PDB file of C-alpha atoms in Angstrom:
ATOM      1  CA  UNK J   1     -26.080 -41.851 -13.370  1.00  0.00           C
ATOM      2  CA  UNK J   2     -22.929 -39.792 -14.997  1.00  0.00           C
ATOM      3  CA  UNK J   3     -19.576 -38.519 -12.315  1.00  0.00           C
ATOM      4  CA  UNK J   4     -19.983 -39.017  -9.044  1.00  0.00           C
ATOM      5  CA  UNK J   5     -19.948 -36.047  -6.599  1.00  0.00           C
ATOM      6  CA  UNK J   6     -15.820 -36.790  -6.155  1.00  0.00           C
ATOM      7  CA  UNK J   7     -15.111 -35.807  -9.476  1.00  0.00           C
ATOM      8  CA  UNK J   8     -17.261 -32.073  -9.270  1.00  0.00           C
ATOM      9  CA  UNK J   9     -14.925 -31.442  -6.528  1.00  0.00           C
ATOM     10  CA  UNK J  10     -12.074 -32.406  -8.498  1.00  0.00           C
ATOM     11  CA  UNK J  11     -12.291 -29.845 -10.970  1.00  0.00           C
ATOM     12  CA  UNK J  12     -13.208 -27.264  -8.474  1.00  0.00           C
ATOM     13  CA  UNK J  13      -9.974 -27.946  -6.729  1.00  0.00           C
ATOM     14  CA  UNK J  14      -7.788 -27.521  -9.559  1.00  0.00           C
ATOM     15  CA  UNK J  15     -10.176 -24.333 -10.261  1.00  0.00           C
ATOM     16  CA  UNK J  16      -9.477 -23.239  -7.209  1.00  0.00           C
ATOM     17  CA  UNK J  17      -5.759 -23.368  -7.037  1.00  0.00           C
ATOM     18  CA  UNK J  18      -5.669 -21.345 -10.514  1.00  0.00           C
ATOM     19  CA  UNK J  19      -7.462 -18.721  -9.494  1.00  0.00           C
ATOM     20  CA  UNK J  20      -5.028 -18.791  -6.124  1.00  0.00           C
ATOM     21  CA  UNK J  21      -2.192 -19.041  -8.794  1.00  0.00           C
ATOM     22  CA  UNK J  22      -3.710 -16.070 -10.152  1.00  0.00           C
ATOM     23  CA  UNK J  23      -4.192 -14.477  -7.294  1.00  0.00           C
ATOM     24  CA  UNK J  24      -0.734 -14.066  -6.076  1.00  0.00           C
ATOM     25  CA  UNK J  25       1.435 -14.242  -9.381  1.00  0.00           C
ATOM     26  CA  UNK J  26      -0.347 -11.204 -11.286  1.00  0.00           C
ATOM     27  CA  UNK J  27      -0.142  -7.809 -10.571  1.00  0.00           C
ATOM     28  CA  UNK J  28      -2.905  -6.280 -12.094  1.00  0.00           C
ATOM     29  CA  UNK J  29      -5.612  -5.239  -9.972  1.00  0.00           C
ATOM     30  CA  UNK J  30      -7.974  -6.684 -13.134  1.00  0.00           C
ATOM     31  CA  UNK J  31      -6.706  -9.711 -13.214  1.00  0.00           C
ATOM     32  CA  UNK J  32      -6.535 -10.651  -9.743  1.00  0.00           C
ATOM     33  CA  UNK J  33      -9.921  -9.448  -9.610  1.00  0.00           C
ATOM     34  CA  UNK J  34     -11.173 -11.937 -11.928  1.00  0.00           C
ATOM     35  CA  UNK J  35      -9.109 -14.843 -10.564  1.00  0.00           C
ATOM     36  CA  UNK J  36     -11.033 -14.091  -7.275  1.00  0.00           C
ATOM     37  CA  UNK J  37     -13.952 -14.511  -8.858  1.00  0.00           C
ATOM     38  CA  UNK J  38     -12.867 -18.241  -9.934  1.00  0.00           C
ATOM     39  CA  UNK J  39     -11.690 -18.826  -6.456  1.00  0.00           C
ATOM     40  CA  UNK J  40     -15.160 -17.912  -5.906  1.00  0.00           C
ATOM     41  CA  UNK J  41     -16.838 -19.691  -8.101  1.00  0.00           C
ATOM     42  CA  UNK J  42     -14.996 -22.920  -7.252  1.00  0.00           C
ATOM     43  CA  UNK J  43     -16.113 -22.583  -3.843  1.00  0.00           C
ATOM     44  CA  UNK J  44     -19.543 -22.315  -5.043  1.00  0.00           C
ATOM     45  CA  UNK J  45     -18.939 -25.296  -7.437  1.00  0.00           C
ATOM     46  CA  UNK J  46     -18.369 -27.662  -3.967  1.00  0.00           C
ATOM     47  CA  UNK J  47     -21.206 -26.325  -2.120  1.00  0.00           C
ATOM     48  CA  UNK J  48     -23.870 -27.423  -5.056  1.00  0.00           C
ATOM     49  CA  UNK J  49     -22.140 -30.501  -5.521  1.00  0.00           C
ATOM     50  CA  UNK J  50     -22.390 -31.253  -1.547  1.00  0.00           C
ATOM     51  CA  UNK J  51     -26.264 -29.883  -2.009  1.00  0.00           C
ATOM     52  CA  UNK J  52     -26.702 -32.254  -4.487  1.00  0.00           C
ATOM     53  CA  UNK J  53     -24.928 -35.395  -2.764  1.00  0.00           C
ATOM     54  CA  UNK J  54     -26.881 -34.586   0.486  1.00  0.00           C
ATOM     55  CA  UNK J  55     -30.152 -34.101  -1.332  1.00  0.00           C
ATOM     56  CA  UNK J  56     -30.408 -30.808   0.697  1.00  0.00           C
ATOM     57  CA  UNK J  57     -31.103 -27.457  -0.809  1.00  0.00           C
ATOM     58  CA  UNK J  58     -28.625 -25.191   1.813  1.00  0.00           C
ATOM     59  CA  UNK J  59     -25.980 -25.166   0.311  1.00  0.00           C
ATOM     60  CA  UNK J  60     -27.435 -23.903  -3.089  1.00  0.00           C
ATOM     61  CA  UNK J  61     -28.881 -20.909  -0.940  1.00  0.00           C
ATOM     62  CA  UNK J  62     -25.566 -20.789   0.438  1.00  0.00           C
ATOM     63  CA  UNK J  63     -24.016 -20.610  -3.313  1.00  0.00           C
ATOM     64  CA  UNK J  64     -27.079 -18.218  -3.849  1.00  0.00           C
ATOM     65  CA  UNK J  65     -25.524 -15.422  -1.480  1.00  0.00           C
ATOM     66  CA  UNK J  66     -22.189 -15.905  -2.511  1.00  0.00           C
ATOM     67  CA  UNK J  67     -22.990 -15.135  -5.748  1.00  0.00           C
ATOM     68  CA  UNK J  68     -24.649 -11.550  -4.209  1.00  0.00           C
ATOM     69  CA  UNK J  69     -21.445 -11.291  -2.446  1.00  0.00           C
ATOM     70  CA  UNK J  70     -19.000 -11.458  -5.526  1.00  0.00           C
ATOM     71  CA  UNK J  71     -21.207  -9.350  -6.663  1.00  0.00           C
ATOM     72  CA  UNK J  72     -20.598  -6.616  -4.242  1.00  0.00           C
ATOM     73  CA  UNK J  73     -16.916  -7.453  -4.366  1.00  0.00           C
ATOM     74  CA  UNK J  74     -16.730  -6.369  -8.011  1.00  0.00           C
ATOM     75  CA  UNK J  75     -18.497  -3.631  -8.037  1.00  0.00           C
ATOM     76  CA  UNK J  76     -16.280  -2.427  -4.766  1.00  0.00           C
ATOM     77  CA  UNK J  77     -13.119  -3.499  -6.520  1.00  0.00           C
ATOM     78  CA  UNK J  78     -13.846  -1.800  -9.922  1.00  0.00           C
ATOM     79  CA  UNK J  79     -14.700   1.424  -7.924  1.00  0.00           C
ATOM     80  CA  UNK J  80     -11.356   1.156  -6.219  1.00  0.00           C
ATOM     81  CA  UNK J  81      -9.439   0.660 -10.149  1.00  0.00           C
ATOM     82  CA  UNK J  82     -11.510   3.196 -11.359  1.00  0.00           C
ATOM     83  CA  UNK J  83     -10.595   5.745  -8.144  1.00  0.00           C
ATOM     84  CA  UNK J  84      -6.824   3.984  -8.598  1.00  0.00           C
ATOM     85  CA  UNK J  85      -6.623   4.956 -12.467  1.00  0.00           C
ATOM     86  CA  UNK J  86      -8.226   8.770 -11.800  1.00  0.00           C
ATOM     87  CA  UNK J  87      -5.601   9.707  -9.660  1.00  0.00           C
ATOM     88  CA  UNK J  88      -2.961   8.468 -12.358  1.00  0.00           C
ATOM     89  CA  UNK J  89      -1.615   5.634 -10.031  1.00  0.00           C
ATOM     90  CA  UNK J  90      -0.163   2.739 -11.986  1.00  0.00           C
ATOM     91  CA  UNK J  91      -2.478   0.046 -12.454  1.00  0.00           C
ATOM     92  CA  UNK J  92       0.119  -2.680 -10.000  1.00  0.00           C
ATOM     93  CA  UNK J  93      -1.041  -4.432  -6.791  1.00  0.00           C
ATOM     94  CA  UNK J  94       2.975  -3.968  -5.688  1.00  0.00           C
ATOM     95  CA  UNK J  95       2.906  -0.311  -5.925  1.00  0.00           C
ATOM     96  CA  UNK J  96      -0.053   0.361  -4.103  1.00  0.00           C
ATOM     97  CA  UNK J  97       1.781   0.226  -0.617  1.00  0.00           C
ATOM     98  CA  UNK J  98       0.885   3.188   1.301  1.00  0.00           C
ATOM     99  CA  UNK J  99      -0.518   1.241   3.843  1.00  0.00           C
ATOM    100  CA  UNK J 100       2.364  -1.559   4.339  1.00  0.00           C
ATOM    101  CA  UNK J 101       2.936  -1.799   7.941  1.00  0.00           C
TER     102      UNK J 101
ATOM    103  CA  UNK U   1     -26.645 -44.712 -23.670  1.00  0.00           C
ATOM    104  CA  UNK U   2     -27.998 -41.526 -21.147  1.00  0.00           C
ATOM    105  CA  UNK U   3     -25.071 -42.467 -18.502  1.00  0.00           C
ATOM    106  CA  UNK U   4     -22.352 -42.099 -21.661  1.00  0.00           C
ATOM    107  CA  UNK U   5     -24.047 -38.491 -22.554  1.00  0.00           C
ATOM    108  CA  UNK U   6     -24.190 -37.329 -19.493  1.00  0.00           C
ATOM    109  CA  UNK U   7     -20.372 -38.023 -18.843  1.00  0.00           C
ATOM    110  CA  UNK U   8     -19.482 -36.695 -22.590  1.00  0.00           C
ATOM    111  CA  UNK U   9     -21.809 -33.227 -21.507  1.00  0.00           C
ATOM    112  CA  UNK U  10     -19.663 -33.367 -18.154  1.00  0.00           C
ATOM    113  CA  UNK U  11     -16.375 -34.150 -19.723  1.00  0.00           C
ATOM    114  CA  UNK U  12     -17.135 -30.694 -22.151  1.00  0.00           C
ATOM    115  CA  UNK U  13     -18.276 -28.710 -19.609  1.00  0.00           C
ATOM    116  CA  UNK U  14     -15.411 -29.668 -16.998  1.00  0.00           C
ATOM    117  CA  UNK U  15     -12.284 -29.083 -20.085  1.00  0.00           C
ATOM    118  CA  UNK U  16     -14.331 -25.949 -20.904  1.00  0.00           C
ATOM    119  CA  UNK U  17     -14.370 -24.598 -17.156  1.00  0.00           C
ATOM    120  CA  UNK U  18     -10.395 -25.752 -16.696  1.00  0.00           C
ATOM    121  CA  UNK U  19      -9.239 -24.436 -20.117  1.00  0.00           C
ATOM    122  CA  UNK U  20     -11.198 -20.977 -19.735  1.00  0.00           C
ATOM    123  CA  UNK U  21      -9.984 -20.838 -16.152  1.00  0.00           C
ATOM    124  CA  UNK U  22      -6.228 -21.283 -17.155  1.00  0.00           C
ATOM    125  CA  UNK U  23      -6.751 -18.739 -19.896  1.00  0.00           C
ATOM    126  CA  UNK U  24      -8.012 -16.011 -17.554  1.00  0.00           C
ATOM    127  CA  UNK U  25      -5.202 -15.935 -15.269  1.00  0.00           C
ATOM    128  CA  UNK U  26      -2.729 -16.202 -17.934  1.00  0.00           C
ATOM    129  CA  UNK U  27      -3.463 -13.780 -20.874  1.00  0.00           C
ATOM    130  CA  UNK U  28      -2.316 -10.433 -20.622  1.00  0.00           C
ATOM    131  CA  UNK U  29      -4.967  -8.262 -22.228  1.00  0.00           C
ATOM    132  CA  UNK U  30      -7.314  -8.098 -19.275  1.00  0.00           C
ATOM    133  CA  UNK U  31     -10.640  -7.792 -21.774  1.00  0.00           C
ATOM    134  CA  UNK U  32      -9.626 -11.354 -23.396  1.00  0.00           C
ATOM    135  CA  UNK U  33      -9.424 -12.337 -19.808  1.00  0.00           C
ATOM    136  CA  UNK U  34     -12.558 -11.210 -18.998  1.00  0.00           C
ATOM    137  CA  UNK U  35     -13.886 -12.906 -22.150  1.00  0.00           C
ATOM    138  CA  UNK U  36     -12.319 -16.345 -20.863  1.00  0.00           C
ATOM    139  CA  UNK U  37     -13.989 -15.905 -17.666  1.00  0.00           C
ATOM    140  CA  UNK U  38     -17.365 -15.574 -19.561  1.00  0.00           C
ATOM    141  CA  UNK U  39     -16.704 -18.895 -20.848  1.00  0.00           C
ATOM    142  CA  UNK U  40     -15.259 -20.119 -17.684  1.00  0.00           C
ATOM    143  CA  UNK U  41     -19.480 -18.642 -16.299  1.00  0.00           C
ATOM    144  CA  UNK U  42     -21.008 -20.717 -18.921  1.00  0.00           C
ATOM    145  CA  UNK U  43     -19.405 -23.790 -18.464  1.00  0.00           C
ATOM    146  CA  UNK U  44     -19.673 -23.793 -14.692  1.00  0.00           C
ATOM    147  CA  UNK U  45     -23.190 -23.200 -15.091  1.00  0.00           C
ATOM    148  CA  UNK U  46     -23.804 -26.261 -17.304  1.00  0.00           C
ATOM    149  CA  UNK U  47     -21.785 -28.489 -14.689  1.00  0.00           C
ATOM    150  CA  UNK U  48     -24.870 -26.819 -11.981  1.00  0.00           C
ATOM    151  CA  UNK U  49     -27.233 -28.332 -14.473  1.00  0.00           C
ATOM    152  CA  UNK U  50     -25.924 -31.713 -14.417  1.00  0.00           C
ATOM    153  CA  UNK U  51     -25.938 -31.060 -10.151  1.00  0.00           C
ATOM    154  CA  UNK U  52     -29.766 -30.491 -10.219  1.00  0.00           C
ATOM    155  CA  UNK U  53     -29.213 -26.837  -9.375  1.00  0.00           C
ATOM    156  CA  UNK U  54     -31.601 -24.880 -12.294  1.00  0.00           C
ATOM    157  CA  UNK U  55     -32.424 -22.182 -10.743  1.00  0.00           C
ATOM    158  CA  UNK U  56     -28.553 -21.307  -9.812  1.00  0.00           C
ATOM    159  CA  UNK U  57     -27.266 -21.896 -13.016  1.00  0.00           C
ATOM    160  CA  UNK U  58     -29.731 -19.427 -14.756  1.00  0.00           C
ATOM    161  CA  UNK U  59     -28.684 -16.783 -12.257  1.00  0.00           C
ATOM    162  CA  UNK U  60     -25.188 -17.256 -12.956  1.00  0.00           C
ATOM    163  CA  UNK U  61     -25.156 -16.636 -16.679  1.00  0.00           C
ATOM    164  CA  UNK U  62     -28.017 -13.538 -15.624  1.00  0.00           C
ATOM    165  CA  UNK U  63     -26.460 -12.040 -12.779  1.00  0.00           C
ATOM    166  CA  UNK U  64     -22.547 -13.199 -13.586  1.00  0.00           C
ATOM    167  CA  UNK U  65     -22.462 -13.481 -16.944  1.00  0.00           C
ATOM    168  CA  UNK U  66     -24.876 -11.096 -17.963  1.00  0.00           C
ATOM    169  CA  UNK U  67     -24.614  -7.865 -15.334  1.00  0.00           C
ATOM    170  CA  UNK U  68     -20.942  -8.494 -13.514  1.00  0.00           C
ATOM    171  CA  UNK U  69     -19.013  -8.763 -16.701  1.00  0.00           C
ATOM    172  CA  UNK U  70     -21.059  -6.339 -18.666  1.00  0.00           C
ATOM    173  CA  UNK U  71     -19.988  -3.969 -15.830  1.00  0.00           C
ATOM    174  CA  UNK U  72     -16.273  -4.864 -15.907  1.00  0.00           C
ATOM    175  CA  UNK U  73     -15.835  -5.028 -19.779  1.00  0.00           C
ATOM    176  CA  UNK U  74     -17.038  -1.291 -19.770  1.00  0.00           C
ATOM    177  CA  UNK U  75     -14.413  -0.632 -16.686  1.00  0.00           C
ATOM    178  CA  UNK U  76     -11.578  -1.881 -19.108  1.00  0.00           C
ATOM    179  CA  UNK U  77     -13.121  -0.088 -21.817  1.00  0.00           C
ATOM    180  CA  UNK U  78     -12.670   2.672 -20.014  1.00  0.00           C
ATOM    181  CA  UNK U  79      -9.384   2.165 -18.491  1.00  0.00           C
ATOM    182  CA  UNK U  80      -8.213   2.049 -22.164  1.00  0.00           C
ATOM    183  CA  UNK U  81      -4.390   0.782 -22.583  1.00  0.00           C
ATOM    184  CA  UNK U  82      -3.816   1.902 -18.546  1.00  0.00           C
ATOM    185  CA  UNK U  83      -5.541  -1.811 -17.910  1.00  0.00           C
ATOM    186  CA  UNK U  84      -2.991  -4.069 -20.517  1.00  0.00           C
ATOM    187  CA  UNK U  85      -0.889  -6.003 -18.092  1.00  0.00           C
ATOM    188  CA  UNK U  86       2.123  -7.766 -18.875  1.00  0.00           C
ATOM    189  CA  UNK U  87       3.550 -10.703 -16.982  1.00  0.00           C
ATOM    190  CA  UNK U  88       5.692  -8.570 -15.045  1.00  0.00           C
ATOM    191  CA  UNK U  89       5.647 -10.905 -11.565  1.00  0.00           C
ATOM    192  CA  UNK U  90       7.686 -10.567  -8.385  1.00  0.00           C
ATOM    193  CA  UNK U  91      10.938 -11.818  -7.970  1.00  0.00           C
ATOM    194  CA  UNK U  92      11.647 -15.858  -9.062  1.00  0.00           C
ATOM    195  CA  UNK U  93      11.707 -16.752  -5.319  1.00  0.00           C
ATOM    196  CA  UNK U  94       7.799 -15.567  -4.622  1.00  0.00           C
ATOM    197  CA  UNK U  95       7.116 -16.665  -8.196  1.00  0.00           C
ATOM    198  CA  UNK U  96       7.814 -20.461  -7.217  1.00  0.00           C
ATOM    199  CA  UNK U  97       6.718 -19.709  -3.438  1.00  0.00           C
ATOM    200  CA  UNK U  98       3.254 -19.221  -5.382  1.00  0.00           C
ATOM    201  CA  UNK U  99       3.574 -22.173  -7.644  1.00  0.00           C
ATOM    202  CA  UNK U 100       3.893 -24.495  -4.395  1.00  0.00           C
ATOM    203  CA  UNK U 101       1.858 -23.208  -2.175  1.00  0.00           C
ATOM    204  CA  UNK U 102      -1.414 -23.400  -5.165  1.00  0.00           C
ATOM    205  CA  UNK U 103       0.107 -27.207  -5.842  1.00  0.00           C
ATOM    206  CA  UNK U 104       0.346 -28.097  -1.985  1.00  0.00           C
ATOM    207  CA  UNK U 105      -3.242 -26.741  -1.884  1.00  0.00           C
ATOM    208  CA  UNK U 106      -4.443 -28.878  -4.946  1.00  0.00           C
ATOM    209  CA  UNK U 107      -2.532 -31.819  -3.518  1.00  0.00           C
ATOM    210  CA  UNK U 108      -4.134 -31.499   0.258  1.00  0.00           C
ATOM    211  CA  UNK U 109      -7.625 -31.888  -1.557  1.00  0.00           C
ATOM    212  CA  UNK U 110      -7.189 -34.540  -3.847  1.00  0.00           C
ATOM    213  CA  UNK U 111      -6.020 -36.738  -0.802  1.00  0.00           C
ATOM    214  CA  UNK U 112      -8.744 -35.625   1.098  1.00  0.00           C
ATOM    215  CA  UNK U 113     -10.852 -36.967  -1.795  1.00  0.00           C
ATOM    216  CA  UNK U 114      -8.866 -39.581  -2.664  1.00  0.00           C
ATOM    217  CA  UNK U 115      -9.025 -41.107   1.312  1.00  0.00           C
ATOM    218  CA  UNK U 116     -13.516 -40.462   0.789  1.00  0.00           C
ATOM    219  CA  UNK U 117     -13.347 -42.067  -2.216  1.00  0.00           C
ATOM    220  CA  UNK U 118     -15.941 -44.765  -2.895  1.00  0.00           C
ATOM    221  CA  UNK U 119     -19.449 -45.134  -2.032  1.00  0.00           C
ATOM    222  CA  UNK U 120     -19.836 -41.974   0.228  1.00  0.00           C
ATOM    223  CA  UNK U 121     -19.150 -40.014  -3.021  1.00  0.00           C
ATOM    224  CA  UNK U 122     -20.324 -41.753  -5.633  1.00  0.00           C
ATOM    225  CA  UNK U 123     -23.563 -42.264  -4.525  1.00  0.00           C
ATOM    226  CA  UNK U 124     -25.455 -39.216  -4.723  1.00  0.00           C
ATOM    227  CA  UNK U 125     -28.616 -38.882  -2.524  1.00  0.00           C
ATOM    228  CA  UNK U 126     -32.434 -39.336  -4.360  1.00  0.00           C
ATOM    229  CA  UNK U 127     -34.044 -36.014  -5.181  1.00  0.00           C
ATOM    230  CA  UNK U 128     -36.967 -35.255  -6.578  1.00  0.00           C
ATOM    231  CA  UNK U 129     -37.968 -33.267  -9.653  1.00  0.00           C
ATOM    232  CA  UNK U 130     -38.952 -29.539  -8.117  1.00  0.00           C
ATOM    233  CA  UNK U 131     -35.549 -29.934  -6.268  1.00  0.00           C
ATOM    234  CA  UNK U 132     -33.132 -27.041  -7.580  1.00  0.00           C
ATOM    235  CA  UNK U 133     -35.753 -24.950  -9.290  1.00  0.00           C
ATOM    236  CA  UNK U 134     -37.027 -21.406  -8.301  1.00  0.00           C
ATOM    237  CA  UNK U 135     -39.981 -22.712  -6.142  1.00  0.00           C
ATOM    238  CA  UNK U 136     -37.916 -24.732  -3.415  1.00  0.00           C
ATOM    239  CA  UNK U 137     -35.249 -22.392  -3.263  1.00  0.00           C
ATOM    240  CA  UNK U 138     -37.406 -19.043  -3.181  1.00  0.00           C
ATOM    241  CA  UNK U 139     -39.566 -21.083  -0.207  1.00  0.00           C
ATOM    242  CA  UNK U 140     -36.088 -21.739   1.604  1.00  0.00           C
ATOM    243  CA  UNK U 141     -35.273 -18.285   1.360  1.00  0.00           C
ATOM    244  CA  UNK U 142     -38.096 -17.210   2.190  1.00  0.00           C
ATOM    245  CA  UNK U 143     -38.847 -19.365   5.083  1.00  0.00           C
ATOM    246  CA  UNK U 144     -35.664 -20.913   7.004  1.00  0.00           C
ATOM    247  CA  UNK U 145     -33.121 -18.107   4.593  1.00  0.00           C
ATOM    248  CA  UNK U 146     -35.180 -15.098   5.340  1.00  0.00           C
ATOM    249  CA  UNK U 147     -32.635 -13.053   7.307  1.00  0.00           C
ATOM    250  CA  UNK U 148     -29.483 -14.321   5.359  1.00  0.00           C
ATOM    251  CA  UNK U 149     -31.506 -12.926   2.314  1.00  0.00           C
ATOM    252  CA  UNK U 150     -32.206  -9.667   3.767  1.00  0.00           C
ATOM    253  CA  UNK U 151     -28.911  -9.002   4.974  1.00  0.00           C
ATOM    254  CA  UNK U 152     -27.895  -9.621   1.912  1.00  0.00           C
ATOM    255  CA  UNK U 153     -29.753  -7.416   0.115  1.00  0.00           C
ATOM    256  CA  UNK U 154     -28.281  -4.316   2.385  1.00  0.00           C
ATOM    257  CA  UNK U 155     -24.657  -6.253   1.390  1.00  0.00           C
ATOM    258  CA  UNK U 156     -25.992  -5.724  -1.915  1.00  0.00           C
ATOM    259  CA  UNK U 157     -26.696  -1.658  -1.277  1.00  0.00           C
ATOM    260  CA  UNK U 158     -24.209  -0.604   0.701  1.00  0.00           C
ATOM    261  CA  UNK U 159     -22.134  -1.959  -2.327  1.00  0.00           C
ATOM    262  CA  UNK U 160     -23.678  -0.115  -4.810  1.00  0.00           C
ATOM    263  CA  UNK U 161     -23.454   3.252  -2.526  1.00  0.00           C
ATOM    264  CA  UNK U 162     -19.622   2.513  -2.120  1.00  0.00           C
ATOM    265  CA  UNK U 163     -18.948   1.751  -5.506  1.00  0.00           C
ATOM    266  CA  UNK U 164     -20.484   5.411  -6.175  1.00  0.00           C
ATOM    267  CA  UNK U 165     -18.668   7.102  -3.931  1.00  0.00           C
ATOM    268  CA  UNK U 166     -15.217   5.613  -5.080  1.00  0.00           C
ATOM    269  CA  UNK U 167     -15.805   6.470  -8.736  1.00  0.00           C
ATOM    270  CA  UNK U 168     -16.800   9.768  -8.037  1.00  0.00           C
ATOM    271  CA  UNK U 169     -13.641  12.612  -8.631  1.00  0.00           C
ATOM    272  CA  UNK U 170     -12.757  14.657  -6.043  1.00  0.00           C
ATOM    273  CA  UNK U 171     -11.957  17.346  -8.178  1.00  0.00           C
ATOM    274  CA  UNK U 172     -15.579  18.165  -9.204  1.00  0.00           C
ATOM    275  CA  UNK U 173     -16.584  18.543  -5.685  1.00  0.00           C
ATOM    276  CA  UNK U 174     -13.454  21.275  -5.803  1.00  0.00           C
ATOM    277  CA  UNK U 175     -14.739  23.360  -8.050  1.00  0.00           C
TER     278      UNK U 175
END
């Protein structure tokens, strides 16, 4: 029969918490970018393995459209580097402030 | 002699996925990091496999794998030596405020397991062969999914309209 469903959500839980160390210990706009997308993914990883323990297909339509979401996110995020990097901003999460309340 | 290959598969897949994971967050040239989380893709997708989800993983290492990093490898490309980023961090007190808030986090959920441990999770429910594959999920979305799966194809659009107005300069428009 293999791992049990408890172990999938294991490893996404220690996936998850890198991609939250990621998250909030770099500073490039990149790299957090990418460490969402684990965060993500690990998310995604516990909804199929739920699916699959349940022996109902939801949550893998669920993992479906939050795969079209990270999508979206990236290609949003990239725009925003891309617009960051034109206007000779420094590629740092910290700096980018204008908006701190 | 299956059970022992399928936990020898799951034990790659699993050090692949934590490995590749750790290895994105921590290198500093963000196109090896994108590289790892290629990997990191691949690896996931193979522990969907052993979950009975085909149809998932194949759109991973298509749609992830294939178009998303595609798109941000040419995005660092582009960025050039703007995108290297050094561990530069905030200051040691928000440094270990991170550190033990992602622990805390990891610890919550392995109690949480740890207290549903035994038959609730280790017994996974019968399914049958088509369950996973393109035809059951494209009928779910398709049927019960329909208006999640619209919406999400205007997500998808409005996306790809912002992402062109954000790249493009303002100074052309100036001239």
């Amino acid at each position: 029969m293999g791992p049990g469903v408890g172990w999938y959500l294991i490893v996404a839980a220690i996936l998850f918490g890198t991609g939250a160390l990621g998250v909030m210990l770099r500073r490039s706009p990149l790299i957090v970018l990418l460490s969402l997308e684990i965060m993500l993914n690990a998310g995604s990883l516990t909804l199929i393995a739920f699916s699959r323990q349940q022996g109902n297909l939801d949550g893998q339509v669920f993992a479906l459209a939050a795969m079209a979401v990270a999508a979206a996110e990236v290609a949003i995020g990239l725009g925003l580097i891309v617009a960051m990097a034109r206007k000779d901003m420094p590629l740092d999460v910290d700096q980018a402030s204008t908006l701190r309340g | 002699m299956g059970e022992f290959l399928v936990w020898v598969v799951w034990f790659l897949a699993a050090g692949g996925c934590l490995t590749s994971g750790v290895a994105v967050v921590s290198l500093t040239n963000p196109f090896y990091s994108a590289l790892a989380l290629i990997a990191n893709l691949a690896s996931l997708a193979v522990l969907y496999l052993l979950l009975a989800a085909e149809f998932l993983a194949a759109a991973q290492v298509l749609v992830y794998a294939g178009a998303v990093m595609v798109m941000f490898l040419f995005v660092v490309a582009y960025l050039g030596g703007k995108a290297d980023a050094p561990w530069a961090g905030g200051p040691p007190l928000l440094r270990t405020a991170a550190v033990v808030a992602a622990a805390a986090l990891l610890v919550e959920v392995v109690v949480v397991l740890g207290l549903a441990w035994g038959d609730d999770l280790s017994e996974p429910a019968e399914v049958t062969d088509g369950f996973g594959g393109p035809a059951a999920i494209g009928e779910l979305f398709l049927t019960d999914h329909l208006l999640a799966f619209e919406i999400t194809s205007i997500v998808l659009l409005v996306a790809a309209i912002g992402g062109v107005v954000l790249g493009t300069s303002r100074e052309r428009e100036a001239e």
